[in-house]
Amino acid sequence: MKSYALTWTDPDGTPHASAVAYDKPSADRRKTALETAGCTDIELVPVKPGELPEPRG
């Protein structure tokens, strides 16, 4: 199974990265929730087990 994390910028300009990895359908749902909350620069990042991205910034 391929895993994904997300990076995004919240509405006040703070960069964030997922603290967990998601399967593709769950990552897509999380991305939609972030978009609804007004976040920008949302990116799905493929990750390996035990790996998570750093916030962009």
PDB file of C-alpha atoms in Angstrom:
ATOM      1  CA  MET A   1       0.000   0.000   0.000  1.00  0.00           C
ATOM      2  CA  LYS A   2       1.264   3.460  -0.878  1.00  0.00           C
ATOM      3  CA  SER A   3       1.119   6.068   1.898  1.00  0.00           C
ATOM      4  CA  TYR A   4       0.753   9.837   1.683  1.00  0.00           C
ATOM      5  CA  ALA A   5       1.267  12.791   3.980  1.00  0.00           C
ATOM      6  CA  LEU A   6       0.175  16.364   3.399  1.00  0.00           C
ATOM      7  CA  THR A   7       1.840  19.735   3.631  1.00  0.00           C
ATOM      8  CA  TRP A   8      -0.155  22.965   3.690  1.00  0.00           C
ATOM      9  CA  THR A   9      -0.257  26.559   4.826  1.00  0.00           C
ATOM     10  CA  ASP A  10      -3.052  27.521   7.190  1.00  0.00           C
ATOM     11  CA  PRO A  11      -5.077  30.741   6.708  1.00  0.00           C
ATOM     12  CA  ASP A  12      -2.769  32.771   8.991  1.00  0.00           C
ATOM     13  CA  GLY A  13       0.306  31.768   6.944  1.00  0.00           C
ATOM     14  CA  THR A  14       1.763  29.067   9.190  1.00  0.00           C
ATOM     15  CA  PRO A  15       3.211  26.064   7.290  1.00  0.00           C
ATOM     16  CA  HIS A  16       2.230  22.574   8.508  1.00  0.00           C
ATOM     17  CA  ALA A  17       2.897  18.929   7.696  1.00  0.00           C
ATOM     18  CA  SER A  18       0.941  15.797   8.575  1.00  0.00           C
ATOM     19  CA  ALA A  19       1.826  13.994  11.767  1.00  0.00           C
ATOM     20  CA  VAL A  20       0.414  10.782  10.267  1.00  0.00           C
ATOM     21  CA  ALA A  21       0.456   9.015   6.916  1.00  0.00           C
ATOM     22  CA  TYR A  22      -2.752   8.292   5.013  1.00  0.00           C
ATOM     23  CA  ASP A  23      -3.886   5.910   2.305  1.00  0.00           C
ATOM     24  CA  LYS A  24      -4.917   7.706  -0.915  1.00  0.00           C
ATOM     25  CA  PRO A  25      -8.689   7.961  -0.227  1.00  0.00           C
ATOM     26  CA  SER A  26      -8.065   9.253   3.311  1.00  0.00           C
ATOM     27  CA  ALA A  27      -5.444  11.733   2.086  1.00  0.00           C
ATOM     28  CA  ASP A  28      -7.906  13.040  -0.504  1.00  0.00           C
ATOM     29  CA  ARG A  29     -10.562  13.518   2.200  1.00  0.00           C
ATOM     30  CA  ARG A  30      -8.065  15.348   4.431  1.00  0.00           C
ATOM     31  CA  LYS A  31      -7.058  17.567   1.503  1.00  0.00           C
ATOM     32  CA  THR A  32     -10.714  18.459   0.902  1.00  0.00           C
ATOM     33  CA  ALA A  33     -11.158  19.294   4.605  1.00  0.00           C
ATOM     34  CA  LEU A  34      -8.093  21.556   4.536  1.00  0.00           C
ATOM     35  CA  GLU A  35      -9.374  23.331   1.412  1.00  0.00           C
ATOM     36  CA  THR A  36     -12.739  23.868   3.107  1.00  0.00           C
ATOM     37  CA  ALA A  37     -10.942  25.368   6.120  1.00  0.00           C
ATOM     38  CA  GLY A  38      -9.241  27.930   3.864  1.00  0.00           C
ATOM     39  CA  CYS A  39      -5.765  26.416   3.813  1.00  0.00           C
ATOM     40  CA  THR A  40      -3.511  26.931   0.777  1.00  0.00           C
ATOM     41  CA  ASP A  41      -0.472  25.296  -0.867  1.00  0.00           C
ATOM     42  CA  ILE A  42      -1.891  21.852  -0.048  1.00  0.00           C
ATOM     43  CA  GLU A  43       0.277  19.070  -1.416  1.00  0.00           C
ATOM     44  CA  LEU A  44       0.015  15.273  -1.190  1.00  0.00           C
ATOM     45  CA  VAL A  45       3.482  13.849  -0.557  1.00  0.00           C
ATOM     46  CA  PRO A  46       4.191  10.132  -1.111  1.00  0.00           C
ATOM     47  CA  VAL A  47       6.003   8.774   1.958  1.00  0.00           C
ATOM     48  CA  LYS A  48       7.720   5.539   2.962  1.00  0.00           C
ATOM     49  CA  PRO A  49       6.943   3.745   6.249  1.00  0.00           C
ATOM     50  CA  GLY A  50       8.300   5.724   9.192  1.00  0.00           C
ATOM     51  CA  GLU A  51       8.845   8.856   7.074  1.00  0.00           C
ATOM     52  CA  LEU A  52       6.917  12.144   7.268  1.00  0.00           C
ATOM     53  CA  PRO A  53       7.571  15.456   5.504  1.00  0.00           C
ATOM     54  CA  GLU A  54       8.800  18.663   7.116  1.00  0.00           C
ATOM     55  CA  PRO A  55       6.579  21.745   6.876  1.00  0.00           C
ATOM     56  CA  ARG A  56       7.548  24.014   3.991  1.00  0.00           C
ATOM     57  CA  GLY A  57       8.649  27.373   5.148  1.00  0.00           C
TER      58      GLY A  57
END
